[in-house]
Protein backbone atom coordinates (compact mmCIF):
# COMPACT_ATOMS: atom_id res chain seq x y z
CA UNK A 1 0.00 0.00 0.00
CA UNK A 2 1.41 3.37 -1.03
CA UNK A 3 1.81 5.89 1.79
CA UNK A 4 1.83 9.42 0.39
CA UNK A 5 3.44 12.38 2.08
CA UNK A 6 4.72 15.92 1.71
CA UNK A 7 8.14 15.75 0.08
CA UNK A 8 8.96 19.47 0.01
CA UNK A 9 7.55 22.68 1.45
CA UNK A 10 8.13 26.24 0.23
CA UNK A 11 6.94 29.47 1.81
CA UNK A 12 6.61 32.92 0.24
CA UNK A 13 5.81 36.24 1.88
CA UNK A 14 5.58 39.66 0.26
CA UNK A 15 8.41 42.14 0.65
CA UNK A 16 6.69 44.31 3.27
CA UNK A 17 5.84 43.78 6.93
CA UNK A 18 4.04 46.01 9.45
CA UNK A 19 4.69 45.71 13.21
CA UNK A 20 1.34 45.51 15.01
CA UNK A 21 2.60 47.88 17.72
CA UNK A 22 2.73 50.60 15.01
CA UNK A 23 -0.79 49.71 13.85
CA UNK A 24 -2.06 49.79 17.45
CA UNK A 25 -0.55 53.23 18.00
CA UNK A 26 -2.14 54.58 14.81
CA UNK A 27 -5.54 53.14 15.75
CA UNK A 28 -5.39 54.34 19.39
CA UNK A 29 -5.34 50.79 20.78
CA UNK A 30 -3.16 49.42 23.60
CA UNK A 31 -0.39 47.53 21.69
CA UNK A 32 -0.71 44.65 24.20
CA UNK A 33 -4.19 43.96 22.82
CA UNK A 34 -2.61 42.94 19.52
CA UNK A 35 0.65 41.35 20.72
CA UNK A 36 -0.78 39.53 23.77
CA UNK A 37 -4.57 39.64 23.31
CA UNK A 38 -4.35 38.40 19.71
CA UNK A 39 -0.86 36.95 20.03
CA UNK A 40 0.46 38.33 16.73
CA UNK A 41 3.47 40.62 16.34
CA UNK A 42 3.72 41.54 12.66
CA UNK A 43 1.64 41.18 9.52
CA UNK A 44 2.98 40.77 6.00
CA UNK A 45 1.62 43.36 3.56
CA UNK A 46 1.34 42.75 -0.17
CA UNK A 47 2.40 45.51 -2.56
CA UNK A 48 0.86 46.24 -5.98
CA UNK A 49 3.25 43.78 -7.72
CA UNK A 50 1.94 40.86 -5.67
CA UNK A 51 -1.22 38.81 -5.83
CA UNK A 52 -2.24 35.21 -5.16
CA UNK A 53 -0.44 34.12 -8.35
CA UNK A 54 2.96 35.70 -7.67
CA UNK A 55 3.07 34.47 -4.07
CA UNK A 56 2.10 30.95 -5.15
CA UNK A 57 4.81 30.83 -7.81
CA UNK A 58 7.50 32.00 -5.40
CA UNK A 59 6.48 29.41 -2.79
CA UNK A 60 6.47 26.66 -5.44
CA UNK A 61 9.90 27.64 -6.76
CA UNK A 62 11.29 27.51 -3.23
CA UNK A 63 9.80 24.03 -2.68
CA UNK A 64 11.35 22.81 -5.96
CA UNK A 65 14.76 24.23 -5.03
CA UNK A 66 14.79 22.92 -1.45
CA UNK A 67 13.36 19.51 -2.33
CA UNK A 68 15.41 19.14 -5.52
CA UNK A 69 12.17 18.58 -7.46
CA UNK A 70 12.14 18.41 -11.24
CA UNK A 71 9.07 20.49 -12.29
CA UNK A 72 8.42 18.12 -15.20
CA UNK A 73 7.41 15.42 -12.66
CA UNK A 74 4.35 17.43 -11.50
CA UNK A 75 1.19 15.77 -12.82
CA UNK A 76 -1.38 17.53 -10.63
CA UNK A 77 -1.49 21.19 -9.59
CA UNK A 78 -4.10 22.37 -7.11
CA UNK A 79 -4.17 25.94 -5.84
CA UNK A 80 -6.40 26.71 -2.87
CA UNK A 81 -7.21 30.39 -2.51
CA UNK A 82 -9.90 32.85 -1.48
CA UNK A 83 -8.05 35.67 -3.27
CA UNK A 84 -8.98 34.50 -6.77
CA UNK A 85 -8.06 36.83 -9.64
CA UNK A 86 -10.75 35.82 -12.13
CA UNK A 87 -14.24 34.31 -11.94
CA UNK A 88 -13.37 31.73 -14.59
CA UNK A 89 -9.61 31.32 -14.99
CA UNK A 90 -8.09 29.70 -11.93
CA UNK A 91 -4.99 31.00 -10.20
CA UNK A 92 -3.64 27.52 -10.97
CA UNK A 93 -3.59 28.23 -14.73
CA UNK A 94 -1.40 31.34 -14.30
CA UNK A 95 0.82 29.46 -11.85
CA UNK A 96 1.11 26.52 -14.25
CA UNK A 97 2.30 28.85 -17.01
CA UNK A 98 4.78 30.79 -14.89
CA UNK A 99 6.28 27.58 -13.48
CA UNK A 100 6.52 26.07 -16.96
CA UNK A 101 4.86 22.82 -15.87
CA UNK A 102 4.10 20.01 -18.29
CA UNK A 103 1.04 20.39 -20.53
CA UNK A 104 0.04 16.91 -19.38
CA UNK A 105 -0.81 18.14 -15.91
CA UNK A 106 -4.27 18.46 -14.35
CA UNK A 107 -4.67 21.89 -12.79
CA UNK A 108 -7.48 23.62 -10.93
CA UNK A 109 -8.36 25.98 -8.09
CA UNK A 110 -10.21 25.00 -4.92
CA UNK A 111 -12.31 27.26 -2.74
CA UNK A 112 -13.70 26.94 0.72
CA UNK A 113 -12.26 29.93 2.62
CA UNK A 114 -9.16 28.85 4.56
CA UNK A 115 -9.99 25.16 4.12
CA UNK A 116 -9.27 25.23 0.36
CA UNK A 117 -5.63 24.06 0.52
CA UNK A 118 -6.63 21.15 2.75
CA UNK A 119 -9.24 20.15 0.16
CA UNK A 120 -6.37 20.21 -2.35
CA UNK A 121 -4.03 18.22 -0.12
CA UNK A 122 -6.60 15.50 0.62
CA UNK A 123 -7.37 15.29 -3.10
CA UNK A 124 -3.66 14.91 -3.93
CA UNK A 125 -3.16 12.23 -1.26
CA UNK A 126 -6.13 10.24 -2.58
CA UNK A 127 -4.84 10.66 -6.17
CA UNK A 128 -1.60 8.97 -5.12
CA UNK A 129 -3.29 6.31 -2.94
CA UNK A 130 -5.60 5.41 -5.83
CA UNK A 131 -2.63 4.79 -8.15
CA UNK A 132 -3.69 7.56 -10.55
CA UNK A 133 -0.41 9.45 -10.11
CA UNK A 134 1.61 6.74 -11.95
CA UNK A 135 4.90 8.04 -10.58
CA UNK A 136 4.04 11.74 -10.94
CA UNK A 137 3.89 14.20 -8.05
CA UNK A 138 1.27 16.73 -7.01
CA UNK A 139 1.88 20.36 -6.21
CA UNK A 140 -0.61 21.82 -3.72
CA UNK A 141 -0.48 25.52 -2.88
CA UNK A 142 -2.40 27.72 -0.44
CA UNK A 143 -2.01 31.39 -1.39
CA UNK A 144 -3.82 34.46 -0.10
CA UNK A 145 -3.85 38.11 0.81
CA UNK A 146 -6.10 38.58 3.84
CA UNK A 147 -8.00 41.84 3.82
CA UNK A 148 -10.42 43.53 6.20
CA UNK A 149 -11.47 47.18 6.36
CA UNK A 150 -8.97 49.81 7.57
CA UNK A 151 -9.63 50.42 11.27
CA UNK A 152 -11.92 47.37 11.60
CA UNK A 153 -11.46 44.75 14.38
CA UNK A 154 -10.24 42.31 11.72
CA UNK A 155 -7.47 44.67 10.53
CA UNK A 156 -4.74 43.36 12.91
CA UNK A 157 -5.52 39.80 11.77
CA UNK A 158 -4.50 40.39 8.15
CA UNK A 159 -1.45 38.87 6.49
CA UNK A 160 -0.26 37.64 3.09
CA UNK A 161 1.70 34.67 1.87
CA UNK A 162 1.71 31.24 0.28
CA UNK A 163 2.75 27.73 1.23
CA UNK A 164 3.54 25.20 -1.50
CA UNK A 165 3.71 21.45 -0.86
CA UNK A 166 5.03 18.80 -3.21
CA UNK A 167 3.03 15.67 -2.48
CA UNK A 168 4.45 12.30 -3.48
CA UNK A 169 5.45 8.89 -2.18
CA UNK A 170 9.17 9.70 -2.29
CA UNK A 171 11.51 10.81 0.53
CA UNK A 172 8.75 12.45 2.52
CA UNK A 173 9.05 15.03 5.29
CA UNK A 174 5.74 13.85 6.74
CA UNK A 175 3.48 10.95 5.73
CA UNK A 176 -0.30 10.54 5.92
CA UNK A 177 -1.09 6.99 6.97
CA UNK A 178 -4.42 5.20 7.24
CA UNK A 179 -6.48 8.07 5.68
CA UNK A 180 -7.92 8.95 9.08
CA UNK A 181 -9.74 12.24 8.64
CA UNK A 182 -12.53 13.78 10.72
CA UNK A 183 -14.60 16.12 8.51
CA UNK A 184 -17.13 18.66 9.74
CA UNK A 185 -19.30 20.96 7.61
CA UNK A 186 -21.91 23.45 8.80
CA UNK A 187 -23.50 26.26 6.78
CA UNK A 188 -22.81 29.35 8.91
CA UNK A 189 -22.51 33.11 8.27
CA UNK A 190 -19.30 33.85 10.19
CA UNK A 191 -17.02 35.25 7.45
CA UNK A 192 -17.54 35.78 3.73
CA UNK A 193 -16.56 38.05 0.84
CA UNK A 194 -19.26 39.02 -1.70
CA UNK A 195 -18.21 38.88 -5.37
CA UNK A 196 -18.05 42.66 -5.67
CA UNK A 197 -15.98 43.22 -2.51
CA UNK A 198 -12.23 43.31 -1.97
CA UNK A 199 -12.71 43.15 1.82
CA UNK A 200 -14.02 40.24 3.87
CA UNK A 201 -17.13 40.69 5.97
CA UNK A 202 -16.83 39.00 9.34
CA UNK A 203 -18.75 38.55 12.56
CA UNK A 204 -15.56 38.22 14.60
CA UNK A 205 -16.76 36.68 17.86
CA UNK A 206 -19.15 34.37 16.00
CA UNK A 207 -16.29 33.23 13.74
CA UNK A 208 -14.27 32.22 16.81
CA UNK A 209 -17.25 30.29 18.21
CA UNK A 210 -17.80 28.56 14.84
CA UNK A 211 -14.09 27.66 14.68
CA UNK A 212 -14.18 26.06 18.15
CA UNK A 213 -17.48 24.28 17.48
CA UNK A 214 -16.06 22.85 14.24
CA UNK A 215 -12.87 21.81 16.05
CA UNK A 216 -14.79 19.65 18.54
CA UNK A 217 -17.00 18.29 15.74
CA UNK A 218 -14.06 17.36 13.52
CA UNK A 219 -12.08 15.86 16.41
CA UNK A 220 -15.07 13.74 17.48
CA UNK A 221 -15.33 12.36 13.95
CA UNK A 222 -11.54 11.83 13.81
CA UNK A 223 -11.82 9.78 17.03
CA UNK A 224 -14.66 7.71 15.54
CA UNK A 225 -12.75 6.94 12.32
CA UNK A 226 -9.54 6.30 14.25
CA UNK A 227 -11.35 3.86 16.56
CA UNK A 228 -12.58 1.95 13.49
CA UNK A 229 -9.19 1.83 11.77
CA UNK A 230 -6.65 1.74 14.61
CA UNK A 231 -8.76 0.74 17.61
CA UNK A 232 -8.80 2.56 20.98
CA UNK A 233 -9.64 6.21 21.59
CA UNK A 234 -7.37 8.83 20.02
CA UNK A 235 -6.36 11.55 22.49
CA UNK A 236 -4.57 14.88 22.15
CA UNK A 237 -1.85 13.39 24.39
CA UNK A 238 -1.03 10.98 21.52
CA UNK A 239 0.35 13.87 19.48
CA UNK A 240 3.93 15.07 19.91
CA UNK A 241 2.76 18.37 18.45
CA UNK A 242 -0.44 19.92 17.17
CA UNK A 243 -0.82 22.50 14.42
CA UNK A 244 -4.06 24.47 14.19
CA UNK A 245 -5.36 26.86 11.58
CA UNK A 246 -3.91 30.17 12.83
CA UNK A 247 -5.79 33.37 11.93
CA UNK A 248 -4.01 34.93 14.94
CA UNK A 249 -1.66 33.38 17.50
CA UNK A 250 -3.99 33.38 20.51
CA UNK A 251 -6.58 31.20 18.80
CA UNK A 252 -4.27 28.19 19.11
CA UNK A 253 -4.41 28.52 22.90
CA UNK A 254 -8.20 28.79 22.77
CA UNK A 255 -8.33 25.77 20.46
CA UNK A 256 -6.04 23.70 22.65
CA UNK A 257 -8.07 24.52 25.79
CA UNK A 258 -11.30 23.78 23.94
CA UNK A 259 -10.09 20.34 22.86
CA UNK A 260 -8.92 19.58 26.40
CA UNK A 261 -12.30 20.51 27.86
CA UNK A 262 -14.02 18.48 25.14
CA UNK A 263 -11.86 15.52 26.18
CA UNK A 264 -12.62 16.17 29.88
CA UNK A 265 -16.35 16.08 29.21
CA UNK A 266 -15.90 12.85 27.28
CA UNK A 267 -13.24 11.19 29.45
CA UNK A 268 -13.94 7.51 29.97
CA UNK A 269 -11.55 6.80 32.86
CA UNK A 270 -10.85 8.65 36.13
CA UNK A 271 -7.12 8.66 35.28
CA UNK A 272 -7.81 10.50 32.03
CA UNK A 273 -10.08 12.92 33.82
CA UNK A 274 -7.48 13.75 36.49
CA UNK A 275 -4.80 14.28 33.84
CA UNK A 276 -7.01 16.51 31.71
CA UNK A 277 -8.04 18.64 34.71
CA UNK A 278 -4.39 19.34 35.52
CA UNK A 279 -4.01 22.91 34.24
CA UNK A 280 -0.25 23.00 34.75
CA UNK A 281 0.20 19.93 32.59
CA UNK A 282 -2.06 21.52 30.02
CA UNK A 283 0.13 24.63 29.87
CA UNK A 284 3.34 22.58 29.58
CA UNK A 285 1.70 20.55 26.81
CA UNK A 286 0.72 23.78 25.05
CA UNK A 287 4.23 25.28 25.31
CA UNK A 288 5.89 22.09 24.09
CA UNK A 289 3.43 20.91 21.50
CA UNK A 290 1.61 23.94 20.14
CA UNK A 291 3.74 27.07 20.69
CA UNK A 292 6.54 26.07 18.23
CA UNK A 293 3.91 26.11 15.47
CA UNK A 294 3.07 29.74 16.22
CA UNK A 295 6.51 31.27 15.73
CA UNK A 296 6.17 31.90 11.96
CA UNK A 297 2.41 32.73 12.00
CA UNK A 298 2.94 35.38 14.71
CA UNK A 299 5.41 37.16 12.38
CA UNK A 300 3.35 36.86 9.19
CA UNK A 301 -0.32 37.08 10.22
CA UNK A 302 -3.26 35.22 8.70
CA UNK A 303 -2.42 33.80 5.29
CA UNK A 304 -5.82 32.05 5.11
CA UNK A 305 -5.42 28.85 3.03
CA UNK A 306 -1.73 28.43 3.85
CA UNK A 307 -2.12 29.16 7.58
CA UNK A 308 -2.28 25.57 8.85
CA UNK A 309 0.70 24.56 6.72
CA UNK A 310 2.66 27.58 7.90
CA UNK A 311 2.02 26.29 11.44
CA UNK A 312 3.19 22.82 10.39
CA UNK A 313 6.39 24.27 8.87
CA UNK A 314 6.91 26.35 12.02
CA UNK A 315 6.52 23.24 14.18
CA UNK A 316 9.16 21.39 12.17
CA UNK A 317 11.48 24.39 12.34
CA UNK A 318 11.05 25.44 15.97
CA UNK A 319 10.24 22.32 18.00
CA UNK A 320 13.04 21.53 20.44
CA UNK A 321 12.03 17.86 20.48
CA UNK A 322 13.27 15.20 18.10
CA UNK A 323 10.05 14.57 16.19
CA UNK A 324 11.23 11.68 14.03
CA UNK A 325 8.53 9.00 14.02
CA UNK A 326 6.16 11.20 16.05
CA UNK A 327 2.52 11.74 15.18
CA UNK A 328 1.25 15.32 14.76
CA UNK A 329 -2.40 16.42 14.98
CA UNK A 330 -3.56 18.90 12.32
CA UNK A 331 -6.69 21.05 12.32
CA UNK A 332 -7.88 22.93 9.26
CA UNK A 333 -10.78 25.42 9.42
CA UNK A 334 -12.42 27.39 6.65
CA UNK A 335 -15.21 29.80 7.46
CA UNK A 336 -18.61 29.18 6.07
CA UNK A 337 -17.72 26.43 7.20
CA UNK A 338 -15.70 23.29 6.63
CA UNK A 339 -13.11 21.78 8.97
CA UNK A 340 -10.98 18.66 9.17
CA UNK A 341 -8.90 17.07 11.90
CA UNK A 342 -6.27 14.62 10.66
CA UNK A 343 -2.76 13.50 11.49
CA UNK A 344 0.65 12.97 9.93
CA UNK A 345 3.86 11.22 10.96
CA UNK A 346 7.20 13.05 10.90
CA UNK A 347 10.01 11.46 8.87
CA UNK A 348 13.74 11.50 9.44
CA UNK A 349 14.65 14.44 7.18
CA UNK A 350 11.87 16.84 8.16
CA UNK A 351 13.52 18.91 10.88
CA UNK A 352 16.84 19.12 9.00
CA UNK A 353 14.91 20.27 5.92
CA UNK A 354 13.18 23.01 7.92
CA UNK A 355 16.49 24.20 9.37
CA UNK A 356 17.99 24.34 5.89
CA UNK A 357 14.98 26.31 4.63
CA UNK A 358 15.70 28.89 7.35
CA UNK A 359 12.35 30.66 6.98
CA UNK A 360 13.08 33.04 9.85
CA UNK A 361 15.94 34.54 7.81
CA UNK A 362 13.43 35.15 5.01
CA UNK A 363 11.30 37.15 7.46
CA UNK A 364 14.36 39.10 8.62
CA UNK A 365 14.85 40.23 5.01
CA UNK A 366 11.37 41.82 4.81
CA UNK A 367 11.15 45.64 4.67
CA UNK A 368 9.54 47.04 7.82
CA UNK A 369 7.00 49.73 6.92
CA UNK A 370 4.95 52.28 8.88
CA UNK A 371 1.18 52.74 8.85
CA UNK A 372 1.03 55.51 6.15
CA UNK A 373 3.10 53.25 3.83
CA UNK A 374 0.83 50.26 4.60
CA UNK A 375 -2.26 52.31 3.74
CA UNK A 376 -0.55 53.56 0.55
CA UNK A 377 0.21 49.96 -0.51
CA UNK A 378 -3.43 48.91 0.06
CA UNK A 379 -4.59 51.81 -2.16
CA UNK A 380 -1.91 51.03 -4.76
CA UNK A 381 -3.16 47.43 -5.00
CA UNK A 382 -6.67 48.71 -5.70
CA UNK A 383 -5.43 51.18 -8.29
CA UNK A 384 -3.27 48.69 -10.21
CA UNK A 385 -5.25 48.37 -13.42
CA UNK A 386 -3.26 49.55 -16.43
CA UNK A 387 -0.28 47.57 -17.65
CA UNK A 388 2.97 49.21 -16.59
CA UNK A 389 5.82 50.03 -18.97
CA UNK A 390 8.61 49.66 -16.47
CA UNK A 391 8.91 46.49 -14.44
CA UNK A 392 10.70 46.91 -11.11
CA UNK A 393 11.29 43.26 -10.28
CA UNK A 394 12.10 42.64 -6.63
CA UNK A 395 14.45 39.90 -7.79
CA UNK A 396 12.68 37.03 -6.08
CA UNK A 397 10.18 36.06 -8.72
CA UNK A 398 7.24 37.11 -10.79
CA UNK A 399 5.51 40.46 -10.57
CA UNK A 400 1.93 41.31 -11.47
CA UNK A 401 2.22 44.00 -14.11
CA UNK A 402 -1.43 44.99 -14.41
CA UNK A 403 -4.11 44.29 -17.01
CA UNK A 404 -4.39 45.02 -20.72
CA UNK A 405 -7.70 44.35 -22.48
CA UNK A 406 -8.88 43.10 -19.06
CA UNK A 407 -6.31 40.26 -19.11
CA UNK A 408 -3.74 39.95 -16.32
CA UNK A 409 -0.05 40.06 -17.19
CA UNK A 410 2.92 38.76 -15.22
CA UNK A 411 6.66 38.89 -15.63
CA UNK A 412 9.43 36.82 -14.15
P1 LIG B 1 -11.84 42.33 18.94
O1 LIG B 1 -13.27 42.60 19.24
O2 LIG B 1 -11.06 43.42 18.40
O3 LIG B 1 -11.00 41.88 20.17
O4 LIG B 1 -11.88 41.06 17.96
P2 LIG B 1 -11.47 41.39 21.65
O5 LIG B 1 -12.08 42.52 22.36
O6 LIG B 1 -12.23 40.09 21.53
O7 LIG B 1 -10.03 41.13 22.24
C1 LIG B 1 -9.21 40.14 21.72
C2 LIG B 1 -8.40 39.59 22.90
O8 LIG B 1 -7.50 40.60 23.35
C3 LIG B 1 -9.26 39.20 24.11
O9 LIG B 1 -8.68 38.03 24.65
C4 LIG B 1 -9.06 40.36 25.05
O10 LIG B 1 -9.24 40.02 26.42
C5 LIG B 1 -7.62 40.73 24.77
P3 LIG B 1 -9.57 36.68 24.76
O11 LIG B 1 -10.73 37.03 25.60
O12 LIG B 1 -10.01 36.37 23.34
O13 LIG B 1 -8.66 35.66 25.33
N1 LIG B 1 -7.28 42.12 25.13
C6 LIG B 1 -6.09 42.46 25.67
N2 LIG B 1 -5.02 41.73 26.03
C7 LIG B 1 -3.94 42.40 26.57
N3 LIG B 1 -3.93 43.75 26.75
C8 LIG B 1 -4.99 44.50 26.41
C9 LIG B 1 -6.14 43.86 25.83
N4 LIG B 1 -7.33 44.30 25.39
C10 LIG B 1 -8.02 43.22 24.96
N5 LIG B 1 -4.95 45.83 26.60
C11 LIG B 1 -11.27 39.25 16.60
C12 LIG B 1 -10.95 40.02 17.86
C13 LIG B 1 -10.33 38.07 16.45
C14 LIG B 1 -12.71 38.72 16.66
C15 LIG B 1 -11.12 40.23 15.39
O14 LIG B 1 -9.76 40.57 15.24
C16 LIG B 1 -11.63 39.65 14.09
O15 LIG B 1 -12.80 39.78 13.74
N6 LIG B 1 -10.72 39.00 13.27
C17 LIG B 1 -11.10 38.38 11.99
C18 LIG B 1 -11.85 37.08 12.16
C19 LIG B 1 -11.00 35.97 12.73
O16 LIG B 1 -9.78 36.00 12.68
N7 LIG B 1 -11.67 34.92 13.21
C20 LIG B 1 -10.96 33.74 13.72
C21 LIG B 1 -11.81 32.48 13.65
S1 LIG B 1 -12.53 32.23 12.03
C22 LIG B 1 -11.17 31.72 11.05
O17 LIG B 1 -10.15 31.40 11.56
C23 LIG B 1 -11.37 31.75 9.57
C24 LIG B 1 -10.62 32.84 8.87
O18 LIG B 1 -9.24 32.53 8.85
C25 LIG B 1 -11.16 33.04 7.46
C26 LIG B 1 -11.27 31.85 6.53
O19 LIG B 1 -11.59 30.74 6.90
O20 LIG B 1 -11.14 32.12 5.34
C27 LIG B 1 -10.75 34.19 9.55
mmCIF file of C-alpha atoms and ligand atoms in Angstrom, residues 30 32-33 36-38 82 113-115 148 153-154 156-157 190-191 202-205 207-208 211 245 247-248 250-251 254 302 304 333-335, ligand 1:
data_model
loop_
_atom_site.group_PDB
_atom_site.id
_atom_site.type_symbol
_atom_site.label_atom_id
_atom_site.label_comp_id
_atom_site.label_asym_id
_atom_site.label_seq_id
_atom_site.Cartn_x
_atom_site.Cartn_y
_atom_site.Cartn_z
ATOM 1 C CA UNK A 30 -3.165 49.417 23.601
ATOM 2 C CA UNK A 32 -0.713 44.653 24.197
ATOM 3 C CA UNK A 33 -4.187 43.958 22.817
ATOM 4 C CA UNK A 36 -0.784 39.533 23.766
ATOM 5 C CA UNK A 37 -4.566 39.644 23.312
ATOM 6 C CA UNK A 38 -4.355 38.404 19.711
ATOM 7 C CA UNK A 82 -9.900 32.847 -1.481
ATOM 8 C CA UNK A 113 -12.262 29.930 2.620
ATOM 9 C CA UNK A 114 -9.159 28.853 4.555
ATOM 10 C CA UNK A 115 -9.992 25.160 4.123
ATOM 11 C CA UNK A 148 -10.421 43.530 6.205
ATOM 12 C CA UNK A 153 -11.462 44.752 14.383
ATOM 13 C CA UNK A 154 -10.241 42.312 11.722
ATOM 14 C CA UNK A 156 -4.738 43.356 12.914
ATOM 15 C CA UNK A 157 -5.523 39.796 11.773
ATOM 16 C CA UNK A 190 -19.302 33.855 10.194
ATOM 17 C CA UNK A 191 -17.022 35.245 7.450
ATOM 18 C CA UNK A 202 -16.834 39.001 9.341
ATOM 19 C CA UNK A 203 -18.755 38.547 12.557
ATOM 20 C CA UNK A 204 -15.555 38.216 14.600
ATOM 21 C CA UNK A 205 -16.762 36.675 17.856
ATOM 22 C CA UNK A 207 -16.292 33.226 13.738
ATOM 23 C CA UNK A 208 -14.269 32.223 16.810
ATOM 24 C CA UNK A 211 -14.089 27.664 14.683
ATOM 25 C CA UNK A 245 -5.362 26.863 11.578
ATOM 26 C CA UNK A 247 -5.795 33.370 11.933
ATOM 27 C CA UNK A 248 -4.014 34.926 14.944
ATOM 28 C CA UNK A 250 -3.992 33.383 20.506
ATOM 29 C CA UNK A 251 -6.579 31.196 18.803
ATOM 30 C CA UNK A 254 -8.201 28.791 22.769
ATOM 31 C CA UNK A 302 -3.257 35.223 8.697
ATOM 32 C CA UNK A 304 -5.821 32.053 5.108
ATOM 33 C CA UNK A 333 -10.780 25.416 9.420
ATOM 34 C CA UNK A 334 -12.419 27.389 6.647
ATOM 35 C CA UNK A 335 -15.212 29.805 7.458
HETATM 36 P P1 LIG B 1 -11.844 42.325 18.942
HETATM 37 O O1 LIG B 1 -13.268 42.603 19.243
HETATM 38 O O2 LIG B 1 -11.060 43.418 18.397
HETATM 39 O O3 LIG B 1 -11.003 41.875 20.175
HETATM 40 O O4 LIG B 1 -11.882 41.057 17.959
HETATM 41 P P2 LIG B 1 -11.468 41.389 21.648
HETATM 42 O O5 LIG B 1 -12.081 42.523 22.358
HETATM 43 O O6 LIG B 1 -12.227 40.091 21.531
HETATM 44 O O7 LIG B 1 -10.028 41.134 22.238
HETATM 45 C C1 LIG B 1 -9.213 40.142 21.721
HETATM 46 C C2 LIG B 1 -8.402 39.586 22.898
HETATM 47 O O8 LIG B 1 -7.503 40.596 23.353
HETATM 48 C C3 LIG B 1 -9.256 39.200 24.109
HETATM 49 O O9 LIG B 1 -8.677 38.029 24.651
HETATM 50 C C4 LIG B 1 -9.062 40.360 25.054
HETATM 51 O O10 LIG B 1 -9.242 40.022 26.423
HETATM 52 C C5 LIG B 1 -7.618 40.730 24.767
HETATM 53 P P3 LIG B 1 -9.572 36.679 24.760
HETATM 54 O O11 LIG B 1 -10.730 37.032 25.601
HETATM 55 O O12 LIG B 1 -10.015 36.371 23.340
HETATM 56 O O13 LIG B 1 -8.662 35.656 25.333
HETATM 57 N N1 LIG B 1 -7.281 42.122 25.130
HETATM 58 C C6 LIG B 1 -6.094 42.465 25.670
HETATM 59 N N2 LIG B 1 -5.022 41.725 26.029
HETATM 60 C C7 LIG B 1 -3.945 42.399 26.569
HETATM 61 N N3 LIG B 1 -3.930 43.746 26.747
HETATM 62 C C8 LIG B 1 -4.986 44.505 26.409
HETATM 63 C C9 LIG B 1 -6.140 43.865 25.832
HETATM 64 N N4 LIG B 1 -7.333 44.302 25.394
HETATM 65 C C10 LIG B 1 -8.020 43.219 24.960
HETATM 66 N N5 LIG B 1 -4.953 45.830 26.597
HETATM 67 C C11 LIG B 1 -11.274 39.254 16.601
HETATM 68 C C12 LIG B 1 -10.946 40.024 17.862
HETATM 69 C C13 LIG B 1 -10.325 38.072 16.450
HETATM 70 C C14 LIG B 1 -12.715 38.723 16.664
HETATM 71 C C15 LIG B 1 -11.119 40.227 15.387
HETATM 72 O O14 LIG B 1 -9.763 40.571 15.237
HETATM 73 C C16 LIG B 1 -11.630 39.649 14.086
HETATM 74 O O15 LIG B 1 -12.800 39.784 13.738
HETATM 75 N N6 LIG B 1 -10.723 39.001 13.266
HETATM 76 C C17 LIG B 1 -11.104 38.382 11.989
HETATM 77 C C18 LIG B 1 -11.849 37.077 12.162
HETATM 78 C C19 LIG B 1 -10.999 35.967 12.728
HETATM 79 O O16 LIG B 1 -9.783 35.997 12.683
HETATM 80 N N7 LIG B 1 -11.666 34.917 13.212
HETATM 81 C C20 LIG B 1 -10.962 33.745 13.719
HETATM 82 C C21 LIG B 1 -11.814 32.476 13.645
HETATM 83 S S1 LIG B 1 -12.534 32.225 12.027
HETATM 84 C C22 LIG B 1 -11.174 31.720 11.053
HETATM 85 O O17 LIG B 1 -10.150 31.405 11.556
HETATM 86 C C23 LIG B 1 -11.373 31.746 9.569
HETATM 87 C C24 LIG B 1 -10.617 32.837 8.868
HETATM 88 O O18 LIG B 1 -9.239 32.527 8.846
HETATM 89 C C25 LIG B 1 -11.155 33.042 7.457
HETATM 90 C C26 LIG B 1 -11.274 31.854 6.532
HETATM 91 O O19 LIG B 1 -11.593 30.737 6.896
HETATM 92 O O20 LIG B 1 -11.139 32.120 5.344
HETATM 93 C C27 LIG B 1 -10.753 34.190 9.549
#
